Amino acid sequence: MSSRYAELSREQLAILVPELLLCGHLIDRSGMAHTISAFGRDGMAEVAIEEWQLASPIYTRRMRAALRIPGDDIVTIFKGLQLDIGAPPQFMDFRFRVDDDRHGEFWLDHCGALADVEPMGEPYVFAMCHTIEDPTFDATALATNPHAQVRPIHRPPRMPADRVPVCAWTVTIDEANEPPATPPNTPLIAASAAARLELAPVDPADTGQADYAGALLSDLRFADFSKSALVRMADEVCLQQHLLTLGFLIAVRERGGEETALDIGRKQFTGIAGLTSQRIRAALGLGDDFAALAQVLRLHPAWNPLPYTAAEITAFHDSVVLRLSRESPGVADGAWPALIDAEHTEALDAMVRGVNPHFYTRVHADGDELVAEIASAGEPFPEASEVAITRFSTGADFSFGERQSLPLTVV
């Protein structure tokens, strides 16, 4: 199966890839609100730590392999961060300094996550910037070098309240550093189809930058990459979202059981599904008719990469039909495609109403396929509460700007 993102132009892909990174970051704005309700602030922090520890080493290694990012040094760690849904460009405005191949610093001139959490009070800021970040930064660095450690120079709660940069961290690689313990549930996610999925390699002959093997850049200009590289990036970012969700479901299931995991997982999916549709539609300047809906669905991370979901989307003049194989790898993993059935259509309803609030779905089984028929009603439907919760994030209306891409050298 080919990638659906190959249907887009190079220019459209350069717009879409950072959008997918940002939407991946906002998954937690959807999921963690419901996790707090179920397990409290401390339980939410435990879930957040485990999901990122499980997912980020796997997807970081995948992206490194896809874009031929070599090495095990500081530069390699920083390149991985630039292509991680945990650090979408500009919204999480990471700046980097490289002292040598084993020492460096990064800081955030703007942190969208902090902007979302600061109004909730210092206990939530401490939970995010201390309790969660300490183990998860090390887990991300672990994907490149098990002896890398990320340690704070300063971090929130901010003193003074408008301190910029909002935080700063050192990264040190030292053989004396003891690698962090492997989370007990690592084998579960490492054995997933998402972790092992093979995708088409980047074509080195395509026009534009085919890899990220050269110098570390201050900011990635996605327009500089080839169409082939951008297609692979888009598919990998979608897999990051599926892997993070699998980690989230594992962590919630461990604390609340299967029924709780399905309930919170569906709420998480609903919130991010609707917001992602809205951002994709706006980013690509699409309309609100059935042709636009089909395009948004084809590009939505819930249904990509195509070899993972095997979702078929067909547009008609008065409807769109989505056919989902119940034997696809995504369903087998228990990822987002597995969370929709005839009795649970909330996420799909939110997704289609992100294009037009009049759209609704009718879902039924057809052999080993789930078929969703999307039509239009006379009156608009209200926005789902799960989408409204996710819209609390400043990322919901965030706009990307133009940046220069400057090589960073050893200071």
mmCIF file of C-alpha atoms in Angstrom:
data_model
loop_
_atom_site.group_PDB
_atom_site.id
_atom_site.type_symbol
_atom_site.label_atom_id
_atom_site.label_comp_id
_atom_site.label_asym_id
_atom_site.label_seq_id
_atom_site.Cartn_x
_atom_site.Cartn_y
_atom_site.Cartn_z
ATOM 1 C CA MET A 1 0.000 0.000 0.000
ATOM 2 C CA SER A 2 1.251 3.509 -0.788
ATOM 3 C CA SER A 3 1.015 6.556 1.451
ATOM 4 C CA ARG A 4 -2.017 8.806 1.216
ATOM 5 C CA TYR A 5 0.251 11.766 1.802
ATOM 6 C CA ALA A 6 1.812 11.146 -1.612
ATOM 7 C CA GLU A 7 -1.411 12.652 -3.056
ATOM 8 C CA LEU A 8 -0.346 16.089 -1.791
ATOM 9 C CA SER A 9 2.132 18.503 -3.328
ATOM 10 C CA ARG A 10 5.475 19.186 -1.717
ATOM 11 C CA GLU A 11 4.183 22.639 -0.700
ATOM 12 C CA GLN A 12 1.071 21.203 0.953
ATOM 13 C CA LEU A 13 3.132 18.629 2.827
ATOM 14 C CA ALA A 14 5.454 21.333 4.159
ATOM 15 C CA ILE A 15 2.364 22.961 5.709
ATOM 16 C CA LEU A 16 0.842 19.716 6.957
ATOM 17 C CA VAL A 17 3.814 18.071 8.722
ATOM 18 C CA PRO A 18 4.170 20.704 11.485
ATOM 19 C CA GLU A 19 0.371 20.611 11.862
ATOM 20 C CA LEU A 20 0.535 16.868 12.488
ATOM 21 C CA LEU A 21 3.330 17.369 15.028
ATOM 22 C CA LEU A 22 1.245 19.952 16.893
ATOM 23 C CA CYS A 23 -1.913 17.819 16.833
ATOM 24 C CA GLY A 24 0.104 14.920 18.189
ATOM 25 C CA HIS A 25 1.235 17.111 21.064
ATOM 26 C CA LEU A 26 -2.356 18.080 21.840
ATOM 27 C CA ILE A 27 -3.389 14.449 22.348
ATOM 28 C CA ASP A 28 -2.555 14.865 26.024
ATOM 29 C CA ARG A 29 -4.697 17.992 26.328
ATOM 30 C CA SER A 30 -7.564 15.706 25.420
ATOM 31 C CA GLY A 31 -6.628 12.593 27.366
ATOM 32 C CA MET A 32 -5.220 13.975 30.594
ATOM 33 C CA ALA A 33 -8.326 15.941 31.547
ATOM 34 C CA HIS A 34 -10.249 12.660 31.779
ATOM 35 C CA THR A 35 -7.307 10.947 33.487
ATOM 36 C CA ILE A 36 -7.342 13.594 36.227
ATOM 37 C CA SER A 37 -11.052 12.905 36.754
ATOM 38 C CA ALA A 38 -10.374 9.180 37.109
ATOM 39 C CA PHE A 39 -7.092 9.104 39.043
ATOM 40 C CA GLY A 40 -6.393 12.609 40.361
ATOM 41 C CA ARG A 41 -3.410 14.839 39.621
ATOM 42 C CA ASP A 42 -0.820 12.334 40.843
ATOM 43 C CA GLY A 43 -2.405 9.506 38.862
ATOM 44 C CA MET A 44 -2.446 11.687 35.766
ATOM 45 C CA ALA A 45 1.283 12.329 36.189
ATOM 46 C CA GLU A 46 1.959 8.595 36.488
ATOM 47 C CA VAL A 47 0.027 7.902 33.280
ATOM 48 C CA ALA A 48 1.818 10.709 31.432
ATOM 49 C CA ILE A 49 5.231 9.432 32.501
ATOM 50 C CA GLU A 50 4.506 5.865 31.467
ATOM 51 C CA GLU A 51 2.952 6.691 28.086
ATOM 52 C CA TRP A 52 5.927 8.840 27.024
ATOM 53 C CA GLN A 53 8.510 6.422 28.435
ATOM 54 C CA LEU A 54 6.912 3.610 26.445
ATOM 55 C CA ALA A 55 6.367 5.445 23.168
ATOM 56 C CA SER A 56 9.110 8.034 22.680
ATOM 57 C CA PRO A 57 12.179 5.745 22.490
ATOM 58 C CA ILE A 58 10.469 3.619 19.842
ATOM 59 C CA TYR A 59 9.235 6.399 17.601
ATOM 60 C CA THR A 60 12.455 8.409 17.970
ATOM 61 C CA ARG A 61 14.454 5.461 16.647
ATOM 62 C CA ARG A 62 11.977 5.075 13.804
ATOM 63 C CA MET A 63 12.303 8.716 12.722
ATOM 64 C CA ARG A 64 16.094 8.579 12.984
ATOM 65 C CA ALA A 65 16.166 5.561 10.692
ATOM 66 C CA ALA A 66 13.692 7.103 8.233
ATOM 67 C CA LEU A 67 15.680 10.336 7.836
ATOM 68 C CA ARG A 68 19.135 8.748 8.132
ATOM 69 C CA ILE A 69 20.050 10.664 11.273
ATOM 70 C CA PRO A 70 23.364 9.106 12.321
ATOM 71 C CA GLY A 71 25.284 8.936 15.563
ATOM 72 C CA ASP A 72 24.692 8.769 19.288
ATOM 73 C CA ASP A 73 25.795 12.255 20.309
ATOM 74 C CA ILE A 74 24.211 15.512 21.480
ATOM 75 C CA VAL A 75 23.409 16.672 17.952
ATOM 76 C CA THR A 76 21.529 13.432 17.293
ATOM 77 C CA ILE A 77 19.473 13.863 20.460
ATOM 78 C CA PHE A 78 18.543 17.425 19.493
ATOM 79 C CA LYS A 79 17.563 16.407 15.959
ATOM 80 C CA GLY A 80 15.248 13.781 17.419
ATOM 81 C CA LEU A 81 13.531 16.397 19.567
ATOM 82 C CA GLN A 82 12.845 18.555 16.503
ATOM 83 C CA LEU A 83 10.788 15.755 14.942
ATOM 84 C CA ASP A 84 8.951 14.645 18.088
ATOM 85 C CA ILE A 85 5.275 15.273 18.849
ATOM 86 C CA GLY A 86 6.459 16.143 22.344
ATOM 87 C CA ALA A 87 8.186 19.214 20.910
ATOM 88 C CA PRO A 88 6.193 20.600 17.953
ATOM 89 C CA PRO A 89 8.031 23.513 16.321
ATOM 90 C CA GLN A 90 7.370 27.040 17.589
ATOM 91 C CA PHE A 91 4.561 25.950 19.945
ATOM 92 C CA MET A 92 7.312 24.313 22.000
ATOM 93 C CA ASP A 93 10.083 26.692 20.952
ATOM 94 C CA PHE A 94 13.224 24.670 21.659
ATOM 95 C CA ARG A 95 16.552 26.458 21.210
ATOM 96 C CA PHE A 96 19.810 24.510 21.237
ATOM 97 C CA ARG A 97 23.482 24.994 22.058
ATOM 98 C CA VAL A 98 26.134 22.369 21.351
ATOM 99 C CA ASP A 99 29.340 22.568 23.395
ATOM 100 C CA ASP A 100 30.813 19.328 22.044
ATOM 101 C CA ASP A 101 29.520 15.903 21.061
ATOM 102 C CA ARG A 102 28.822 14.996 24.705
ATOM 103 C CA HIS A 103 27.650 18.287 26.217
ATOM 104 C CA GLY A 104 24.906 20.698 25.251
ATOM 105 C CA GLU A 105 21.984 22.774 26.434
ATOM 106 C CA PHE A 106 18.460 23.494 25.290
ATOM 107 C CA TRP A 107 15.943 26.043 26.466
ATOM 108 C CA LEU A 108 12.402 27.048 25.557
ATOM 109 C CA ASP A 109 11.722 30.625 24.510
ATOM 110 C CA HIS A 110 8.018 29.733 24.429
ATOM 111 C CA CYS A 111 6.268 26.709 25.919
ATOM 112 C CA GLY A 112 2.698 26.148 24.815
ATOM 113 C CA ALA A 113 2.294 23.370 27.364
ATOM 114 C CA LEU A 114 3.216 25.773 30.167
ATOM 115 C CA ALA A 115 0.811 28.398 28.818
ATOM 116 C CA ASP A 116 -1.928 25.767 29.085
ATOM 117 C CA VAL A 117 -1.022 24.610 32.596
ATOM 118 C CA GLU A 118 -0.024 27.822 34.417
ATOM 119 C CA PRO A 119 -3.661 28.966 34.822
ATOM 120 C CA MET A 120 -4.341 25.686 36.654
ATOM 121 C CA GLY A 121 -1.941 26.604 39.475
ATOM 122 C CA GLU A 122 1.530 25.740 40.732
ATOM 123 C CA PRO A 123 0.782 22.115 41.739
ATOM 124 C CA TYR A 124 -0.035 21.297 38.099
ATOM 125 C CA VAL A 125 2.990 23.253 36.860
ATOM 126 C CA PHE A 126 5.203 21.296 39.257
ATOM 127 C CA ALA A 127 3.636 18.010 38.124
ATOM 128 C CA MET A 128 4.395 18.776 34.474
ATOM 129 C CA CYS A 129 7.773 20.487 34.736
ATOM 130 C CA HIS A 130 9.260 18.343 37.519
ATOM 131 C CA THR A 131 7.433 15.073 38.122
ATOM 132 C CA ILE A 132 6.762 14.299 34.438
ATOM 133 C CA GLU A 133 9.688 15.947 32.649
ATOM 134 C CA ASP A 134 12.507 14.413 34.686
ATOM 135 C CA PRO A 135 11.916 10.780 33.645
ATOM 136 C CA THR A 136 10.469 11.505 30.197
ATOM 137 C CA PHE A 137 13.322 13.702 28.940
ATOM 138 C CA ASP A 138 15.749 10.938 29.890
ATOM 139 C CA ALA A 139 13.550 8.368 28.129
ATOM 140 C CA THR A 140 13.644 10.414 24.925
ATOM 141 C CA ALA A 141 17.438 10.812 25.109
ATOM 142 C CA LEU A 142 17.706 7.078 25.783
ATOM 143 C CA ALA A 143 16.637 6.402 22.207
ATOM 144 C CA THR A 144 19.965 7.883 21.068
ATOM 145 C CA ASN A 145 22.352 7.113 23.925
ATOM 146 C CA PRO A 146 21.585 5.183 27.130
ATOM 147 C CA HIS A 147 24.182 7.236 29.003
ATOM 148 C CA ALA A 148 22.574 10.607 28.209
ATOM 149 C CA GLN A 149 21.088 12.598 31.057
ATOM 150 C CA VAL A 150 18.891 15.702 30.841
ATOM 151 C CA ARG A 151 19.039 17.906 33.929
ATOM 152 C CA PRO A 152 17.441 21.305 34.718
ATOM 153 C CA ILE A 153 19.293 24.603 34.931
ATOM 154 C CA HIS A 154 16.022 26.302 35.847
ATOM 155 C CA ARG A 155 12.357 25.512 35.237
ATOM 156 C CA PRO A 156 8.864 26.570 36.287
ATOM 157 C CA PRO A 157 7.135 27.540 38.469
ATOM 158 C CA ARG A 158 8.549 30.731 36.982
ATOM 159 C CA MET A 159 10.176 33.319 39.228
ATOM 160 C CA PRO A 160 9.581 36.055 38.183
ATOM 161 C CA ALA A 161 6.245 35.086 36.673
ATOM 162 C CA ASP A 162 7.200 36.246 33.161
ATOM 163 C CA ARG A 163 10.667 34.669 33.086
ATOM 164 C CA VAL A 164 12.010 33.906 29.603
ATOM 165 C CA PRO A 165 13.325 31.473 28.602
ATOM 166 C CA VAL A 166 10.722 29.565 30.538
ATOM 167 C CA CYS A 167 13.140 26.715 31.270
ATOM 168 C CA ALA A 168 16.679 25.580 30.460
ATOM 169 C CA TRP A 169 18.329 22.151 30.581
ATOM 170 C CA THR A 170 21.748 20.562 30.219
ATOM 171 C CA VAL A 171 22.293 17.346 28.284
ATOM 172 C CA THR A 172 25.356 15.301 29.192
ATOM 173 C CA ILE A 173 26.581 12.003 27.800
ATOM 174 C CA ASP A 174 28.873 10.181 30.200
ATOM 175 C CA GLU A 175 29.596 6.465 30.377
ATOM 176 C CA ALA A 176 29.381 6.802 34.173
ATOM 177 C CA ASN A 177 25.696 7.776 33.883
ATOM 178 C CA GLU A 178 23.532 4.796 34.721
ATOM 179 C CA PRO A 179 20.874 4.188 32.053
ATOM 180 C CA PRO A 180 17.289 4.635 33.266
ATOM 181 C CA ALA A 181 15.350 1.493 34.087
ATOM 182 C CA THR A 182 13.311 -0.021 31.260
ATOM 183 C CA PRO A 183 9.568 0.368 32.002
ATOM 184 C CA PRO A 184 7.957 -3.023 32.706
ATOM 185 C CA ASN A 185 5.401 -2.658 29.885
ATOM 186 C CA THR A 186 8.022 -1.921 27.215
ATOM 187 C CA PRO A 187 7.656 -5.404 25.606
ATOM 188 C CA LEU A 188 3.939 -4.757 25.038
ATOM 189 C CA ILE A 189 4.478 -1.679 22.908
ATOM 190 C CA ALA A 190 7.704 -2.938 21.311
ATOM 191 C CA ALA A 191 5.746 -5.926 19.987
ATOM 192 C CA SER A 192 2.968 -3.755 18.514
ATOM 193 C CA ALA A 193 2.385 -3.553 14.788
ATOM 194 C CA ALA A 194 2.895 0.222 15.051
ATOM 195 C CA ALA A 195 6.416 -0.247 16.387
ATOM 196 C CA ARG A 196 7.339 -2.806 13.717
ATOM 197 C CA LEU A 197 5.544 -1.330 10.701
ATOM 198 C CA GLU A 198 7.674 -1.047 7.564
ATOM 199 C CA LEU A 199 7.140 1.988 5.353
ATOM 200 C CA ALA A 200 8.536 2.907 1.953
ATOM 201 C CA PRO A 201 12.011 4.458 2.182
ATOM 202 C CA VAL A 202 12.705 8.047 1.212
ATOM 203 C CA ASP A 203 13.711 8.390 -2.431
ATOM 204 C CA PRO A 204 17.187 10.009 -2.404
ATOM 205 C CA ALA A 205 16.756 11.147 -6.033
ATOM 206 C CA ASP A 206 13.693 13.287 -5.276
ATOM 207 C CA THR A 207 14.133 17.062 -5.436
ATOM 208 C CA GLY A 208 14.976 18.599 -2.070
ATOM 209 C CA GLN A 209 16.571 17.465 1.164
ATOM 210 C CA ALA A 210 16.198 13.690 1.474
ATOM 211 C CA ASP A 211 17.496 13.250 5.019
ATOM 212 C CA TYR A 212 18.686 15.055 8.133
ATOM 213 C CA ALA A 213 22.205 13.675 8.180
ATOM 214 C CA GLY A 214 23.918 17.067 7.930
ATOM 215 C CA ALA A 215 24.312 19.907 10.404
ATOM 216 C CA LEU A 216 21.898 20.513 13.260
ATOM 217 C CA LEU A 217 19.598 23.367 12.232
ATOM 218 C CA SER A 218 18.175 26.019 14.532
ATOM 219 C CA ASP A 219 14.721 25.495 12.972
ATOM 220 C CA LEU A 220 13.548 22.973 10.430
ATOM 221 C CA ARG A 221 12.142 24.505 7.261
ATOM 222 C CA PHE A 222 9.954 21.673 6.091
ATOM 223 C CA ALA A 223 9.762 23.250 2.634
ATOM 224 C CA ASP A 224 13.463 22.417 2.177
ATOM 225 C CA PHE A 225 12.796 18.674 2.366
ATOM 226 C CA SER A 226 11.876 16.597 -0.652
ATOM 227 C CA LYS A 227 8.321 15.450 -1.195
ATOM 228 C CA SER A 228 9.418 11.866 -0.546
ATOM 229 C CA ALA A 229 10.988 12.843 2.784
ATOM 230 C CA LEU A 230 7.895 14.813 3.811
ATOM 231 C CA VAL A 231 5.612 11.880 2.971
ATOM 232 C CA ARG A 232 7.665 9.609 5.209
ATOM 233 C CA MET A 233 7.766 12.242 7.965
ATOM 234 C CA ALA A 234 3.972 12.582 7.866
ATOM 235 C CA ASP A 235 3.463 8.834 8.134
ATOM 236 C CA GLU A 236 5.989 8.586 10.969
ATOM 237 C CA VAL A 237 4.323 11.425 12.890
ATOM 238 C CA CYS A 238 1.006 9.573 12.606
ATOM 239 C CA LEU A 239 2.683 6.467 14.002
ATOM 240 C CA GLN A 240 4.015 8.588 16.865
ATOM 241 C CA GLN A 241 0.415 9.452 17.690
ATOM 242 C CA HIS A 242 -0.706 5.821 17.578
ATOM 243 C CA LEU A 243 2.266 4.697 19.702
ATOM 244 C CA LEU A 244 1.608 7.421 22.272
ATOM 245 C CA THR A 245 -2.037 6.376 22.430
ATOM 246 C CA LEU A 246 -1.069 2.732 22.877
ATOM 247 C CA GLY A 247 1.195 3.778 25.752
ATOM 248 C CA PHE A 248 -1.638 5.860 27.197
ATOM 249 C CA LEU A 249 -4.088 2.943 27.022
ATOM 250 C CA ILE A 250 -1.563 0.582 28.628
ATOM 251 C CA ALA A 251 -0.977 3.017 31.509
ATOM 252 C CA VAL A 252 -4.696 3.682 32.064
ATOM 253 C CA ARG A 253 -5.572 -0.022 31.796
ATOM 254 C CA GLU A 254 -2.988 -0.854 34.437
ATOM 255 C CA ARG A 255 -4.572 1.569 36.887
ATOM 256 C CA GLY A 256 -8.259 1.271 36.057
ATOM 257 C CA GLY A 257 -8.852 -1.918 34.103
ATOM 258 C CA GLU A 258 -10.089 -2.577 30.583
ATOM 259 C CA GLU A 259 -13.464 -0.832 30.837
ATOM 260 C CA THR A 260 -11.889 2.368 32.184
ATOM 261 C CA ALA A 261 -9.185 2.296 29.514
ATOM 262 C CA LEU A 262 -11.763 2.005 26.738
ATOM 263 C CA ASP A 263 -13.921 4.763 28.212
ATOM 264 C CA ILE A 264 -11.064 7.240 28.704
ATOM 265 C CA GLY A 265 -9.423 6.178 25.433
ATOM 266 C CA ARG A 266 -12.586 6.952 23.486
ATOM 267 C CA LYS A 267 -12.893 10.353 25.180
ATOM 268 C CA GLN A 268 -9.263 11.114 24.375
ATOM 269 C CA PHE A 269 -9.831 10.083 20.755
ATOM 270 C CA THR A 270 -12.990 12.190 20.465
ATOM 271 C CA GLY A 271 -11.339 15.357 21.725
ATOM 272 C CA ILE A 272 -8.268 15.206 19.525
ATOM 273 C CA ALA A 273 -10.131 13.816 16.477
ATOM 274 C CA GLY A 274 -12.360 16.876 16.204
ATOM 275 C CA LEU A 275 -9.644 19.442 16.802
ATOM 276 C CA THR A 276 -7.277 17.753 14.334
ATOM 277 C CA SER A 277 -9.932 17.822 11.590
ATOM 278 C CA GLN A 278 -10.446 21.526 12.155
ATOM 279 C CA ARG A 279 -6.726 22.297 11.967
ATOM 280 C CA ILE A 280 -6.130 20.167 8.847
ATOM 281 C CA ARG A 281 -9.073 21.807 7.064
ATOM 282 C CA ALA A 282 -7.896 25.299 7.979
ATOM 283 C CA ALA A 283 -4.224 24.657 7.200
ATOM 284 C CA LEU A 284 -4.950 23.428 3.680
ATOM 285 C CA GLY A 285 -7.702 25.973 2.978
ATOM 286 C CA LEU A 286 -10.386 23.344 2.374
ATOM 287 C CA GLY A 287 -14.127 23.911 2.227
ATOM 288 C CA ASP A 288 -16.889 22.265 4.250
ATOM 289 C CA ASP A 289 -18.477 20.017 1.638
ATOM 290 C CA PHE A 290 -18.204 16.261 1.176
ATOM 291 C CA ALA A 291 -15.138 16.548 -1.054
ATOM 292 C CA ALA A 292 -13.366 18.504 1.706
ATOM 293 C CA LEU A 293 -14.498 15.947 4.292
ATOM 294 C CA ALA A 294 -13.074 13.073 2.256
ATOM 295 C CA GLN A 295 -9.776 14.939 1.925
ATOM 296 C CA VAL A 296 -9.570 15.621 5.674
ATOM 297 C CA LEU A 297 -10.361 11.994 6.487
ATOM 298 C CA ARG A 298 -7.698 10.754 4.059
ATOM 299 C CA LEU A 299 -5.125 12.942 5.804
ATOM 300 C CA HIS A 300 -6.303 12.465 9.390
ATOM 301 C CA PRO A 301 -3.710 10.687 11.593
ATOM 302 C CA ALA A 302 -6.406 8.352 12.895
ATOM 303 C CA TRP A 303 -6.452 6.681 9.453
ATOM 304 C CA ASN A 304 -2.727 6.833 8.669
ATOM 305 C CA PRO A 305 -0.324 5.426 7.760
ATOM 306 C CA LEU A 306 -2.434 3.564 5.241
ATOM 307 C CA PRO A 307 -0.684 0.188 5.767
ATOM 308 C CA TYR A 308 -1.521 0.476 9.488
ATOM 309 C CA THR A 309 -5.236 1.274 9.184
ATOM 310 C CA ALA A 310 -6.253 -0.041 5.740
ATOM 311 C CA ALA A 311 -9.062 2.534 5.805
ATOM 312 C CA GLU A 312 -10.900 3.202 2.529
ATOM 313 C CA ILE A 313 -12.555 6.593 2.051
ATOM 314 C CA THR A 314 -14.887 7.316 -0.862
ATOM 315 C CA ALA A 315 -16.631 10.612 -1.606
ATOM 316 C CA PHE A 316 -20.029 10.925 -3.274
ATOM 317 C CA HIS A 317 -21.986 14.067 -4.081
ATOM 318 C CA ASP A 318 -24.151 13.712 -0.969
ATOM 319 C CA SER A 319 -22.111 11.520 1.380
ATOM 320 C CA VAL A 320 -18.741 10.001 2.277
ATOM 321 C CA VAL A 321 -18.199 6.339 3.108
ATOM 322 C CA LEU A 322 -15.373 5.113 5.308
ATOM 323 C CA ARG A 323 -14.659 1.380 5.327
ATOM 324 C CA LEU A 324 -12.400 0.048 8.071
ATOM 325 C CA SER A 325 -11.047 -3.482 8.037
ATOM 326 C CA ARG A 326 -11.344 -5.092 11.454
ATOM 327 C CA GLU A 327 -8.272 -7.150 10.550
ATOM 328 C CA SER A 328 -5.995 -4.147 10.060
ATOM 329 C CA PRO A 329 -2.816 -3.803 12.169
ATOM 330 C CA GLY A 330 -4.264 -0.733 13.871
ATOM 331 C CA VAL A 331 -7.318 -2.655 15.055
ATOM 332 C CA ALA A 332 -5.157 -5.601 16.121
ATOM 333 C CA ASP A 333 -3.052 -3.232 18.231
ATOM 334 C CA GLY A 334 -6.138 -1.772 19.906
ATOM 335 C CA ALA A 335 -5.217 1.709 18.652
ATOM 336 C CA TRP A 336 -7.678 4.417 17.582
ATOM 337 C CA PRO A 337 -9.272 2.371 14.743
ATOM 338 C CA ALA A 338 -10.274 -0.255 17.313
ATOM 339 C CA LEU A 339 -12.170 2.260 19.456
ATOM 340 C CA ILE A 340 -14.974 2.848 16.948
ATOM 341 C CA ASP A 341 -17.911 0.495 16.542
ATOM 342 C CA ALA A 342 -21.635 0.799 15.880
ATOM 343 C CA GLU A 343 -22.278 1.730 19.535
ATOM 344 C CA HIS A 344 -19.326 4.109 19.892
ATOM 345 C CA THR A 345 -19.245 6.698 17.105
ATOM 346 C CA GLU A 346 -18.413 9.788 19.175
ATOM 347 C CA ALA A 347 -14.845 10.164 17.884
ATOM 348 C CA LEU A 348 -15.908 9.780 14.267
ATOM 349 C CA ASP A 349 -18.786 12.229 14.764
ATOM 350 C CA ALA A 350 -16.366 14.774 16.241
ATOM 351 C CA MET A 351 -13.962 14.179 13.359
ATOM 352 C CA VAL A 352 -16.507 14.853 10.619
ATOM 353 C CA ARG A 353 -18.007 17.821 12.461
ATOM 354 C CA GLY A 354 -14.553 19.370 12.529
ATOM 355 C CA VAL A 355 -15.249 19.952 8.832
ATOM 356 C CA ASN A 356 -18.966 20.771 8.995
ATOM 357 C CA PRO A 357 -21.190 20.742 12.125
ATOM 358 C CA HIS A 358 -24.089 19.373 10.057
ATOM 359 C CA PHE A 359 -22.342 16.054 9.353
ATOM 360 C CA TYR A 360 -23.300 12.865 11.169
ATOM 361 C CA THR A 361 -22.408 9.184 10.884
ATOM 362 C CA ARG A 362 -24.254 5.906 10.569
ATOM 363 C CA VAL A 363 -22.024 2.930 11.390
ATOM 364 C CA HIS A 364 -22.685 -0.743 10.756
ATOM 365 C CA ALA A 365 -20.730 -3.962 10.346
ATOM 366 C CA ASP A 366 -20.322 -5.560 6.921
ATOM 367 C CA GLY A 367 -18.508 -8.860 7.260
ATOM 368 C CA ASP A 368 -15.011 -8.116 8.578
ATOM 369 C CA GLU A 369 -15.397 -4.402 7.808
ATOM 370 C CA LEU A 370 -16.875 -1.538 9.744
ATOM 371 C CA VAL A 371 -18.698 0.845 7.422
ATOM 372 C CA ALA A 372 -19.368 4.464 8.331
ATOM 373 C CA GLU A 373 -21.735 6.450 6.100
ATOM 374 C CA ILE A 374 -21.461 10.191 6.622
ATOM 375 C CA ALA A 375 -24.375 12.409 5.626
ATOM 376 C CA SER A 376 -25.593 15.944 6.334
ATOM 377 C CA ALA A 377 -28.430 16.976 8.640
ATOM 378 C CA GLY A 378 -30.613 20.053 8.360
ATOM 379 C CA GLU A 379 -29.505 21.499 11.700
ATOM 380 C CA PRO A 380 -25.936 21.732 13.066
ATOM 381 C CA PHE A 381 -24.876 19.504 15.949
ATOM 382 C CA PRO A 382 -23.315 21.013 19.087
ATOM 383 C CA GLU A 383 -19.594 20.604 19.595
ATOM 384 C CA ALA A 384 -18.694 17.556 21.671
ATOM 385 C CA SER A 385 -17.650 18.348 25.238
ATOM 386 C CA GLU A 386 -14.427 16.371 24.660
ATOM 387 C CA VAL A 387 -13.482 18.694 21.797
ATOM 388 C CA ALA A 388 -14.302 21.753 23.920
ATOM 389 C CA ILE A 389 -11.978 20.437 26.636
ATOM 390 C CA THR A 390 -9.154 19.989 24.140
ATOM 391 C CA ARG A 391 -9.774 23.474 22.774
ATOM 392 C CA PHE A 392 -8.743 24.780 26.208
ATOM 393 C CA SER A 393 -5.180 24.515 24.895
ATOM 394 C CA THR A 394 -3.578 27.562 23.312
ATOM 395 C CA GLY A 395 -2.490 25.106 20.618
ATOM 396 C CA ALA A 396 -6.047 24.982 19.284
ATOM 397 C CA ASP A 397 -5.619 28.371 17.590
ATOM 398 C CA PHE A 398 -1.824 28.421 17.270
ATOM 399 C CA SER A 399 -0.375 29.760 14.001
ATOM 400 C CA PHE A 400 3.037 28.852 12.602
ATOM 401 C CA GLY A 401 5.343 31.593 11.359
ATOM 402 C CA GLU A 402 8.262 31.714 8.959
ATOM 403 C CA ARG A 403 11.662 30.900 10.440
ATOM 404 C CA GLN A 404 15.204 30.940 9.118
ATOM 405 C CA SER A 405 17.005 27.604 9.193
ATOM 406 C CA LEU A 406 20.525 28.254 10.450
ATOM 407 C CA PRO A 407 23.193 25.605 11.068
ATOM 408 C CA LEU A 408 24.305 25.292 14.707
ATOM 409 C CA THR A 409 27.979 24.613 15.290
ATOM 410 C CA VAL A 410 30.014 23.845 18.405
ATOM 411 C CA VAL A 411 30.418 27.011 20.476
#
